[in-house]
Short mmCIF file of C-alpha atoms in Angstrom, two decimals:
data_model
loop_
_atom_site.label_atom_id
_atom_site.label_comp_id
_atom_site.label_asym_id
_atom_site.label_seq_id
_atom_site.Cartn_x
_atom_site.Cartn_y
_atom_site.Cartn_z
CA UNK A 1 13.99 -59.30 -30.21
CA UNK A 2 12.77 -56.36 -28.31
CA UNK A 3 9.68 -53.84 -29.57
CA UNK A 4 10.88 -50.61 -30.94
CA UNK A 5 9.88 -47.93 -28.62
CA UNK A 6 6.98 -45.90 -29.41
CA UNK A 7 6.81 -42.08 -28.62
CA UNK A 8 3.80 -40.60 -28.39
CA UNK A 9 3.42 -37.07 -28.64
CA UNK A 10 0.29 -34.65 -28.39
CA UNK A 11 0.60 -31.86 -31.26
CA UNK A 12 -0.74 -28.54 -31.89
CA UNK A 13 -2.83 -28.31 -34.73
CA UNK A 14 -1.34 -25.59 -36.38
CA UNK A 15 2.67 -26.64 -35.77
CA UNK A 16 4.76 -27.38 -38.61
CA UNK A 17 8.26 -27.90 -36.63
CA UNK A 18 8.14 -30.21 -34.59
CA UNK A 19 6.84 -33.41 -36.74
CA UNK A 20 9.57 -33.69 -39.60
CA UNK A 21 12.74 -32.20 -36.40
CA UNK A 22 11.87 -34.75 -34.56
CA UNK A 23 11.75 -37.60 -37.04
CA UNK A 24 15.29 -35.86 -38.12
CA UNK A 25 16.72 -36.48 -34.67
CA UNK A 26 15.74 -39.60 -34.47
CA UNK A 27 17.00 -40.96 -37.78
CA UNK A 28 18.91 -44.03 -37.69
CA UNK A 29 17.72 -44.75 -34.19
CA UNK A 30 15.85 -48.16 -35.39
CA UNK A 31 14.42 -48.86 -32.43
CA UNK A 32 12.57 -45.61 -31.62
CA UNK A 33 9.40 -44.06 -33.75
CA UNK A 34 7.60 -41.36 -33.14
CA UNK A 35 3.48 -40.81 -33.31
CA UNK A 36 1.60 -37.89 -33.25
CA UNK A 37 -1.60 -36.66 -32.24
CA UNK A 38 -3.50 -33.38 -32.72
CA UNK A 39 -5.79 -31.10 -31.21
CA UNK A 40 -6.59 -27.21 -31.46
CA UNK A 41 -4.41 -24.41 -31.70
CA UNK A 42 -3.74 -22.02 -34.09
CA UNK A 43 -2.75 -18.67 -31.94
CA UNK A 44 -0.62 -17.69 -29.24
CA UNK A 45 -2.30 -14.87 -26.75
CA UNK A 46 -3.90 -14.20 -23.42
CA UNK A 47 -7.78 -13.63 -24.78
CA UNK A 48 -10.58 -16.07 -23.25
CA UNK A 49 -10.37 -17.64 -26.80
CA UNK A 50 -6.82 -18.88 -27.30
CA UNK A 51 -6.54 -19.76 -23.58
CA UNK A 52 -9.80 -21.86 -23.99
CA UNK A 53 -7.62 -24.07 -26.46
CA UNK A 54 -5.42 -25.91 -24.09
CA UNK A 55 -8.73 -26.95 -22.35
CA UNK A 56 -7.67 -30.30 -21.08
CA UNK A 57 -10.61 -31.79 -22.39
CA UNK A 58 -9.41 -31.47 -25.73
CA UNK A 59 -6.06 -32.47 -24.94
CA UNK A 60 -7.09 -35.71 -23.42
CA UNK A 61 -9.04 -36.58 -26.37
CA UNK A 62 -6.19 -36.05 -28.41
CA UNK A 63 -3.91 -38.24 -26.00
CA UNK A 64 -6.53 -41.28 -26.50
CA UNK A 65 -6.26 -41.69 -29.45
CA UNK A 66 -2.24 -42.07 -29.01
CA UNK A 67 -2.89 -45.19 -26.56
CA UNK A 68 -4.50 -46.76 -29.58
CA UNK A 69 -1.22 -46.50 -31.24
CA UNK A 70 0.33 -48.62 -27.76
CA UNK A 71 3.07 -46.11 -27.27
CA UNK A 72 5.16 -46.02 -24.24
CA UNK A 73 4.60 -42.38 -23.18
CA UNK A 74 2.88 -39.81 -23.84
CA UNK A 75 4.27 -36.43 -24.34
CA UNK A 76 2.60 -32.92 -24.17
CA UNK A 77 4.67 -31.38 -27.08
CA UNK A 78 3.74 -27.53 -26.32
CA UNK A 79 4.43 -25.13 -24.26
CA UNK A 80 1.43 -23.78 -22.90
CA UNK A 81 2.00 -24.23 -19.08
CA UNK A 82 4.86 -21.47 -19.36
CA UNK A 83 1.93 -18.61 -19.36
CA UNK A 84 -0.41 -20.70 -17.82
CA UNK A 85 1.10 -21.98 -14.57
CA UNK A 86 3.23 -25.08 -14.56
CA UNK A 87 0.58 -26.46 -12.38
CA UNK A 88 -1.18 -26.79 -15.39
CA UNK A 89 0.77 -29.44 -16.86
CA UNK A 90 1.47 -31.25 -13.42
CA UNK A 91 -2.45 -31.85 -13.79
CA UNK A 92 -2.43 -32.49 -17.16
CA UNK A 93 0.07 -35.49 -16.72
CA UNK A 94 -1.83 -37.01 -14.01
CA UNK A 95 -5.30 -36.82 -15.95
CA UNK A 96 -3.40 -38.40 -19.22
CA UNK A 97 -2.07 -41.11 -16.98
CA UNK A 98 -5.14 -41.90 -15.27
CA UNK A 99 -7.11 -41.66 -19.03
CA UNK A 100 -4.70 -44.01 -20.73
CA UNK A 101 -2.58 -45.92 -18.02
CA UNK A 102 0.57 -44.66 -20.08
CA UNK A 103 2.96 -42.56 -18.31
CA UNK A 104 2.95 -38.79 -19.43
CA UNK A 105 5.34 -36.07 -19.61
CA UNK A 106 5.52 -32.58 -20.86
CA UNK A 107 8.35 -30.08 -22.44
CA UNK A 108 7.53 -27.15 -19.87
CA UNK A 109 8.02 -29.66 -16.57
CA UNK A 110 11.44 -31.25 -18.69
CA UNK A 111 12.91 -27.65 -18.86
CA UNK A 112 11.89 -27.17 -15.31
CA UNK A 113 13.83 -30.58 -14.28
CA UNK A 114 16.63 -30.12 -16.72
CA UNK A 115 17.00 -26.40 -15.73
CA UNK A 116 17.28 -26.89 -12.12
CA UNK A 117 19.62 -29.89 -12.65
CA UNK A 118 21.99 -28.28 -14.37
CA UNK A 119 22.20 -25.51 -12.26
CA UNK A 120 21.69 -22.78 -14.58
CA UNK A 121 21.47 -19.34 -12.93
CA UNK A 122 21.13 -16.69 -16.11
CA UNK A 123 18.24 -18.25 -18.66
CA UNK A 124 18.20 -16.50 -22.07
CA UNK A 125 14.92 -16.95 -22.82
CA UNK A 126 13.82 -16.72 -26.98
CA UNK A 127 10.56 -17.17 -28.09
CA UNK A 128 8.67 -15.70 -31.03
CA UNK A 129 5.53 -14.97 -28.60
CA UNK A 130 4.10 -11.11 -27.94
CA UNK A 131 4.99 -8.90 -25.46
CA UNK A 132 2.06 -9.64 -23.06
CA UNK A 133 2.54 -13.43 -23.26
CA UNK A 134 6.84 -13.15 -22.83
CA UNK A 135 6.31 -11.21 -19.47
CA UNK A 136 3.43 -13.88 -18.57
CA UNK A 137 6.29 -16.47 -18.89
CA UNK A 138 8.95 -14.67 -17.31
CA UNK A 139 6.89 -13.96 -14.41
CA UNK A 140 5.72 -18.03 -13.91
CA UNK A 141 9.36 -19.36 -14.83
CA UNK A 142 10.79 -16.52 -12.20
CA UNK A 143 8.15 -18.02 -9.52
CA UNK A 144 9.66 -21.52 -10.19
CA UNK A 145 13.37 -20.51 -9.72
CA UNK A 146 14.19 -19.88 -13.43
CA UNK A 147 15.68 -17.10 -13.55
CA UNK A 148 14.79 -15.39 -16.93
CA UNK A 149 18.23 -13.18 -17.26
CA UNK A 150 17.59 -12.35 -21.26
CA UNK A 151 15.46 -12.61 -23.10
CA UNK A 152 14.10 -11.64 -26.80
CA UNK A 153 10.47 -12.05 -28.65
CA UNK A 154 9.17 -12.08 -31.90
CA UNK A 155 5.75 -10.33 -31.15
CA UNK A 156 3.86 -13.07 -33.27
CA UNK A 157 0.50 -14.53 -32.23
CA UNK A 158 -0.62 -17.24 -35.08
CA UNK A 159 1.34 -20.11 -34.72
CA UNK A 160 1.60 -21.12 -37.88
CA UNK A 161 3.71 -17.92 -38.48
CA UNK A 162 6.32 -19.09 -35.51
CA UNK A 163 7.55 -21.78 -38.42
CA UNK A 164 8.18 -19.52 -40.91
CA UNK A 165 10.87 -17.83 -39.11
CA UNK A 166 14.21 -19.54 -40.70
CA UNK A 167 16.75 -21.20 -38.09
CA UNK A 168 19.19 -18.66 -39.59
CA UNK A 169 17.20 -16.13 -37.34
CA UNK A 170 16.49 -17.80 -34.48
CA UNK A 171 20.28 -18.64 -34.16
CA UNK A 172 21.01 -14.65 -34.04
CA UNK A 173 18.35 -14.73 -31.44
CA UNK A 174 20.41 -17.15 -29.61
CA UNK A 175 23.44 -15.41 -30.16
CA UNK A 176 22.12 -12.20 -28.91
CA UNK A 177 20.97 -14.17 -25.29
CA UNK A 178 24.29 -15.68 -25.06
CA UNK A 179 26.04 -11.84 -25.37
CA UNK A 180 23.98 -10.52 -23.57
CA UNK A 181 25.75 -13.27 -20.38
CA UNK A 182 23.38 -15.91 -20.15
CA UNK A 183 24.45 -19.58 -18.96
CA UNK A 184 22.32 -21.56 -20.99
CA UNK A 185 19.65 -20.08 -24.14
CA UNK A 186 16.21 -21.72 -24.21
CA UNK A 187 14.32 -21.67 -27.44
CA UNK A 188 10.28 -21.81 -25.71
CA UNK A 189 8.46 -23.07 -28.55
CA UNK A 190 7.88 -26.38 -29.84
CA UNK A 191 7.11 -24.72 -33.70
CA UNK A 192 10.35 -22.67 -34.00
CA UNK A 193 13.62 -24.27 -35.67
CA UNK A 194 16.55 -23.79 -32.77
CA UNK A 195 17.60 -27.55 -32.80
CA UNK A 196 19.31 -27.74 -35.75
CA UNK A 197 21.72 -24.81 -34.54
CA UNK A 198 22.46 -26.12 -31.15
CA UNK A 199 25.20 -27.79 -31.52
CA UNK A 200 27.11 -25.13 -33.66
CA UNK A 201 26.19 -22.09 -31.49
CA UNK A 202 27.35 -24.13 -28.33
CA UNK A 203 30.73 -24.95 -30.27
CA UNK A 204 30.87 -21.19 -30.53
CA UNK A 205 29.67 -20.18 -27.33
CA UNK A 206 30.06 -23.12 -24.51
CA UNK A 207 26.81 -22.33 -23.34
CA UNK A 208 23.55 -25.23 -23.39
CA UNK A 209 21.28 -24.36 -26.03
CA UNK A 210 17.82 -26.20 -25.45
CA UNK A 211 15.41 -26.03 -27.79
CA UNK A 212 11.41 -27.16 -26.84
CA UNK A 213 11.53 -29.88 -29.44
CA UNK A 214 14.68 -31.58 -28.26
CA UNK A 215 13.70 -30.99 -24.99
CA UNK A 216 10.94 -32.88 -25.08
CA UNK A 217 12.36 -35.91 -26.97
CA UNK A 218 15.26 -35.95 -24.61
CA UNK A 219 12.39 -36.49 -21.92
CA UNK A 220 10.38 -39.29 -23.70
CA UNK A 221 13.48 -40.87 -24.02
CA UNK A 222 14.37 -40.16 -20.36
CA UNK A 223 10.74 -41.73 -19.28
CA UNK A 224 11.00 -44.56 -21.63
CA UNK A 225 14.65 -45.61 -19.91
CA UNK A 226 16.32 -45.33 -23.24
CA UNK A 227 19.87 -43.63 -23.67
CA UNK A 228 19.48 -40.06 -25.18
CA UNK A 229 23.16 -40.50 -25.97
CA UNK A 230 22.31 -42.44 -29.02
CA UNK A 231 21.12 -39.29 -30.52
CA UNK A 232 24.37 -37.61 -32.69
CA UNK A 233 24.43 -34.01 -34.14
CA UNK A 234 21.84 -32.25 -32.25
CA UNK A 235 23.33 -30.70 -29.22
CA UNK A 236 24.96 -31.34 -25.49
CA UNK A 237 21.48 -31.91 -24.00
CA UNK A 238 21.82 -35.76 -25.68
CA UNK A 239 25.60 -36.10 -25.51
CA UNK A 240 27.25 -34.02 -22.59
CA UNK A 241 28.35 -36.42 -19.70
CA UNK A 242 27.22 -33.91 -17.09
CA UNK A 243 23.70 -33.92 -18.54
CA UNK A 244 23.61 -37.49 -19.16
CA UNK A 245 24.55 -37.58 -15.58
CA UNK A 246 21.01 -35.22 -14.76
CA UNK A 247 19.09 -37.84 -16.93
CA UNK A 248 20.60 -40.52 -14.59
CA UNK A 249 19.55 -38.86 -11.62
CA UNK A 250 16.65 -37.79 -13.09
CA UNK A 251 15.15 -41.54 -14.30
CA UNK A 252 16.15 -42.80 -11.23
CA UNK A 253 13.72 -39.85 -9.36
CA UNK A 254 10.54 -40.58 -11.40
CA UNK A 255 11.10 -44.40 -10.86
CA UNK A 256 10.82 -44.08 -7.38
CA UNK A 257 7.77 -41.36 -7.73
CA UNK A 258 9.71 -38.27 -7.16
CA UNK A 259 8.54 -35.22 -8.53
#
Protein backbone atom coordinates (compact mmCIF):
# COMPACT_ATOMS: atom_id res chain seq x y z
CA UNK A 1 0.00 0.00 0.00
CA UNK A 2 1.07 3.38 -1.07
CA UNK A 3 2.13 6.47 1.54
CA UNK A 4 -0.52 9.03 1.93
CA UNK A 5 0.68 12.16 0.40
CA UNK A 6 1.98 14.80 2.53
CA UNK A 7 1.36 18.59 1.80
CA UNK A 8 3.44 20.85 3.14
CA UNK A 9 2.56 24.29 3.42
CA UNK A 10 4.45 27.49 4.78
CA UNK A 11 1.88 29.69 6.94
CA UNK A 12 1.63 33.14 8.05
CA UNK A 13 1.76 33.56 11.55
CA UNK A 14 -1.11 35.53 12.05
CA UNK A 15 -3.68 33.51 9.44
CA UNK A 16 -6.61 31.86 10.76
CA UNK A 17 -8.22 30.65 7.25
CA UNK A 18 -6.37 28.75 5.68
CA UNK A 19 -5.48 25.79 8.31
CA UNK A 20 -9.06 24.39 9.29
CA UNK A 21 -10.40 25.35 4.84
CA UNK A 22 -7.98 23.40 3.85
CA UNK A 23 -8.30 20.40 6.12
CA UNK A 24 -12.22 20.94 5.08
CA UNK A 25 -11.39 20.40 1.43
CA UNK A 26 -9.56 17.72 1.90
CA UNK A 27 -11.87 15.65 4.08
CA UNK A 28 -12.43 12.21 3.11
CA UNK A 29 -9.45 12.31 0.81
CA UNK A 30 -7.54 9.43 2.95
CA UNK A 31 -4.65 9.53 1.24
CA UNK A 32 -3.73 13.25 1.41
CA UNK A 33 -2.76 15.32 4.84
CA UNK A 34 -1.82 18.46 5.18
CA UNK A 35 1.22 20.10 7.49
CA UNK A 36 1.87 23.41 8.32
CA UNK A 37 4.58 25.60 9.12
CA UNK A 38 4.87 29.18 10.41
CA UNK A 39 6.79 32.19 10.26
CA UNK A 40 6.13 36.08 10.75
CA UNK A 41 3.41 38.11 9.68
CA UNK A 42 0.92 39.89 11.25
CA UNK A 43 0.22 43.09 8.77
CA UNK A 44 -0.38 43.78 5.32
CA UNK A 45 1.40 47.26 4.00
CA UNK A 46 4.21 48.76 2.01
CA UNK A 47 6.44 50.20 5.19
CA UNK A 48 10.21 48.85 5.49
CA UNK A 49 8.67 46.84 8.44
CA UNK A 50 5.95 44.61 7.02
CA UNK A 51 7.91 44.18 3.76
CA UNK A 52 10.95 43.03 5.93
CA UNK A 53 8.59 40.00 6.94
CA UNK A 54 8.61 37.94 3.83
CA UNK A 55 12.48 38.10 4.16
CA UNK A 56 13.30 34.78 2.66
CA UNK A 57 15.43 34.00 5.39
CA UNK A 58 12.64 33.54 7.56
CA UNK A 59 10.67 31.76 5.15
CA UNK A 60 13.26 29.16 4.54
CA UNK A 61 13.56 28.48 8.11
CA UNK A 62 10.06 27.94 8.30
CA UNK A 63 10.14 25.54 5.13
CA UNK A 64 12.90 23.30 7.07
CA UNK A 65 11.29 22.45 9.43
CA UNK A 66 8.40 21.04 6.94
CA UNK A 67 11.13 18.56 5.34
CA UNK A 68 11.34 17.12 8.80
CA UNK A 69 7.77 16.25 8.46
CA UNK A 70 8.98 14.25 4.77
CA UNK A 71 6.28 15.95 2.80
CA UNK A 72 6.14 15.85 -0.88
CA UNK A 73 6.04 19.61 -1.62
CA UNK A 74 6.30 22.45 -0.25
CA UNK A 75 3.91 25.22 -0.70
CA UNK A 76 4.27 29.04 -0.09
CA UNK A 77 0.64 29.56 1.21
CA UNK A 78 0.61 33.58 0.92
CA UNK A 79 0.40 35.94 -1.29
CA UNK A 80 3.10 38.24 -0.90
CA UNK A 81 4.75 38.15 -4.42
CA UNK A 82 1.49 39.95 -5.80
CA UNK A 83 2.97 43.48 -4.36
CA UNK A 84 6.27 42.33 -4.34
CA UNK A 85 7.13 41.12 -7.84
CA UNK A 86 6.37 37.58 -8.86
CA UNK A 87 10.03 37.28 -9.24
CA UNK A 88 9.98 37.07 -5.74
CA UNK A 89 8.46 33.80 -5.43
CA UNK A 90 10.23 32.34 -8.65
CA UNK A 91 13.36 32.80 -6.22
CA UNK A 92 11.79 31.75 -3.36
CA UNK A 93 10.92 28.26 -4.95
CA UNK A 94 14.31 27.69 -6.17
CA UNK A 95 16.02 28.57 -2.68
CA UNK A 96 13.29 26.12 -0.87
CA UNK A 97 14.20 23.46 -3.36
CA UNK A 98 17.78 23.78 -3.15
CA UNK A 99 17.34 24.06 1.07
CA UNK A 100 15.25 20.94 1.32
CA UNK A 101 15.53 18.89 -2.03
CA UNK A 102 11.56 18.95 -2.01
CA UNK A 103 9.92 20.52 -4.85
CA UNK A 104 8.21 23.97 -4.05
CA UNK A 105 5.38 25.88 -5.28
CA UNK A 106 3.54 28.99 -4.45
CA UNK A 107 -0.30 30.39 -4.71
CA UNK A 108 0.80 33.74 -6.57
CA UNK A 109 2.87 31.64 -9.52
CA UNK A 110 -0.48 28.91 -9.49
CA UNK A 111 -2.83 31.90 -10.26
CA UNK A 112 -0.32 33.10 -12.75
CA UNK A 113 -0.32 29.46 -14.52
CA UNK A 114 -3.96 28.80 -13.96
CA UNK A 115 -4.87 32.37 -15.14
CA UNK A 116 -3.08 32.30 -18.32
CA UNK A 117 -4.32 28.73 -19.00
CA UNK A 118 -7.59 29.39 -18.87
CA UNK A 119 -7.50 32.23 -20.87
CA UNK A 120 -9.12 34.67 -18.74
CA UNK A 121 -9.13 38.22 -20.16
CA UNK A 122 -11.30 40.43 -17.39
CA UNK A 123 -9.84 39.41 -13.64
CA UNK A 124 -12.10 40.65 -10.80
CA UNK A 125 -9.72 41.03 -8.40
CA UNK A 126 -11.06 41.01 -4.31
CA UNK A 127 -8.89 41.35 -1.62
CA UNK A 128 -9.34 42.88 1.81
CA UNK A 129 -5.79 44.76 1.40
CA UNK A 130 -5.47 48.92 1.45
CA UNK A 131 -5.57 51.10 -1.20
CA UNK A 132 -1.76 51.51 -1.65
CA UNK A 133 -1.10 47.74 -1.59
CA UNK A 134 -4.41 46.88 -4.25
CA UNK A 135 -2.83 49.31 -6.88
CA UNK A 136 0.74 47.67 -6.01
CA UNK A 137 -0.93 44.38 -7.16
CA UNK A 138 -2.78 45.56 -9.98
CA UNK A 139 0.15 47.18 -11.37
CA UNK A 140 2.58 43.69 -11.01
CA UNK A 141 -0.41 41.30 -12.12
CA UNK A 142 -1.05 43.95 -15.21
CA UNK A 143 2.90 43.59 -16.01
CA UNK A 144 2.40 39.77 -16.11
CA UNK A 145 -0.63 39.76 -18.53
CA UNK A 146 -3.40 39.65 -15.84
CA UNK A 147 -5.49 41.87 -16.65
CA UNK A 148 -7.05 43.31 -13.38
CA UNK A 149 -10.64 44.43 -15.02
CA UNK A 150 -12.45 44.87 -11.32
CA UNK A 151 -11.61 44.98 -8.63
CA UNK A 152 -12.73 45.79 -4.81
CA UNK A 153 -10.66 46.17 -1.30
CA UNK A 154 -11.29 46.08 2.14
CA UNK A 155 -8.69 48.78 3.26
CA UNK A 156 -7.45 46.43 6.16
CA UNK A 157 -3.77 46.09 7.13
CA UNK A 158 -3.54 43.46 10.24
CA UNK A 159 -4.05 40.23 9.00
CA UNK A 160 -5.59 38.78 11.59
CA UNK A 161 -8.56 41.17 10.85
CA UNK A 162 -8.75 39.72 6.99
CA UNK A 163 -10.43 36.44 8.90
CA UNK A 164 -12.90 38.10 10.58
CA UNK A 165 -14.64 39.21 7.56
CA UNK A 166 -17.62 36.45 7.20
CA UNK A 167 -17.80 34.50 3.71
CA UNK A 168 -21.30 36.05 3.58
CA UNK A 169 -19.31 39.31 2.64
CA UNK A 170 -16.76 38.28 0.65
CA UNK A 171 -19.37 36.47 -1.60
CA UNK A 172 -21.10 40.09 -2.24
CA UNK A 173 -17.60 41.08 -3.02
CA UNK A 174 -17.57 38.44 -5.57
CA UNK A 175 -20.80 39.20 -6.79
CA UNK A 176 -20.07 42.78 -7.26
CA UNK A 177 -16.69 41.69 -9.64
CA UNK A 178 -18.77 39.36 -11.54
CA UNK A 179 -21.49 42.50 -12.36
CA UNK A 180 -19.31 44.56 -12.84
CA UNK A 181 -18.24 41.87 -16.37
CA UNK A 182 -15.43 40.04 -15.20
CA UNK A 183 -14.57 36.39 -16.63
CA UNK A 184 -13.31 34.84 -13.71
CA UNK A 185 -13.25 36.57 -9.68
CA UNK A 186 -10.04 35.95 -7.73
CA UNK A 187 -10.21 36.11 -3.99
CA UNK A 188 -6.03 37.30 -3.30
CA UNK A 189 -5.66 36.24 0.12
CA UNK A 190 -4.87 33.09 1.65
CA UNK A 191 -6.75 34.38 5.26
CA UNK A 192 -10.12 35.39 3.70
CA UNK A 193 -13.12 32.75 3.45
CA UNK A 194 -14.11 32.77 -0.59
CA UNK A 195 -13.83 28.90 -0.97
CA UNK A 196 -16.67 27.87 0.62
CA UNK A 197 -18.86 30.16 -1.80
CA UNK A 198 -17.30 29.14 -5.01
CA UNK A 199 -19.18 26.74 -6.08
CA UNK A 200 -22.62 28.47 -5.39
CA UNK A 201 -21.68 31.91 -6.86
CA UNK A 202 -20.35 30.04 -10.07
CA UNK A 203 -23.82 28.09 -10.19
CA UNK A 204 -25.20 31.59 -10.20
CA UNK A 205 -22.89 33.30 -12.31
CA UNK A 206 -20.86 30.75 -14.78
CA UNK A 207 -17.88 32.56 -14.08
CA UNK A 208 -14.42 30.69 -12.19
CA UNK A 209 -14.23 31.80 -8.78
CA UNK A 210 -10.61 31.08 -7.36
CA UNK A 211 -9.94 31.60 -4.11
CA UNK A 212 -5.91 31.75 -2.74
CA UNK A 213 -6.53 28.79 -0.49
CA UNK A 214 -7.93 26.45 -3.10
CA UNK A 215 -5.63 27.72 -5.37
CA UNK A 216 -2.89 26.66 -3.75
CA UNK A 217 -4.09 23.15 -2.79
CA UNK A 218 -5.18 22.61 -6.33
CA UNK A 219 -1.33 23.23 -7.06
CA UNK A 220 0.21 20.90 -4.37
CA UNK A 221 -1.96 18.49 -5.69
CA UNK A 222 -1.00 19.39 -9.29
CA UNK A 223 2.94 19.04 -8.21
CA UNK A 224 2.38 15.97 -6.25
CA UNK A 225 0.66 14.19 -9.60
CA UNK A 226 -2.48 13.56 -7.69
CA UNK A 227 -6.07 14.14 -9.28
CA UNK A 228 -7.61 17.45 -7.93
CA UNK A 229 -10.83 15.92 -9.20
CA UNK A 230 -11.15 13.91 -6.09
CA UNK A 231 -11.92 17.05 -4.31
CA UNK A 232 -16.15 17.47 -4.27
CA UNK A 233 -18.04 20.69 -3.22
CA UNK A 234 -15.52 23.33 -3.50
CA UNK A 235 -15.61 24.78 -6.92
CA UNK A 236 -14.80 24.21 -10.92
CA UNK A 237 -11.07 24.81 -10.31
CA UNK A 238 -11.04 20.84 -8.91
CA UNK A 239 -13.88 19.50 -11.06
CA UNK A 240 -14.32 21.40 -14.49
CA UNK A 241 -12.98 19.19 -17.42
CA UNK A 242 -11.48 22.22 -19.12
CA UNK A 243 -9.41 23.00 -16.03
CA UNK A 244 -8.58 19.54 -15.32
CA UNK A 245 -7.45 19.66 -18.84
CA UNK A 246 -4.91 22.99 -17.74
CA UNK A 247 -3.70 20.74 -14.79
CA UNK A 248 -2.89 18.08 -17.46
CA UNK A 249 -1.01 20.33 -19.48
CA UNK A 250 0.22 21.97 -16.74
CA UNK A 251 1.93 18.65 -14.77
CA UNK A 252 3.10 17.57 -17.85
CA UNK A 253 5.12 21.29 -18.25
CA UNK A 254 6.83 21.21 -14.81
CA UNK A 255 7.82 17.49 -15.41
CA UNK A 256 9.74 18.32 -18.22
CA UNK A 257 11.19 21.71 -16.41
CA UNK A 258 9.00 24.19 -18.05
CA UNK A 259 8.30 27.24 -16.38
Amino acid sequence: MMRPIRLGMLTPSSNTALEPITCAMLAGIDDVSAHFSRFKVTEIALSEAALRQFDASEILRAAELLAHAKVDVIAWNGTSASWLGFDRDERLCEQITAATGIKACTTVLAYRDLLRRIGAKRIGLVTPYRKDVQARIIANWNSEGLNCFAERHLSLQDNFSFAEVSEAEVAKLIEEVVRAGCDAAVVLCTNMRGAGAAERLERCYGVPVLDSIAVTLWACLLATGYDPSRIRGWGSLFTNPDLRAAAATLIDAKDKGQS
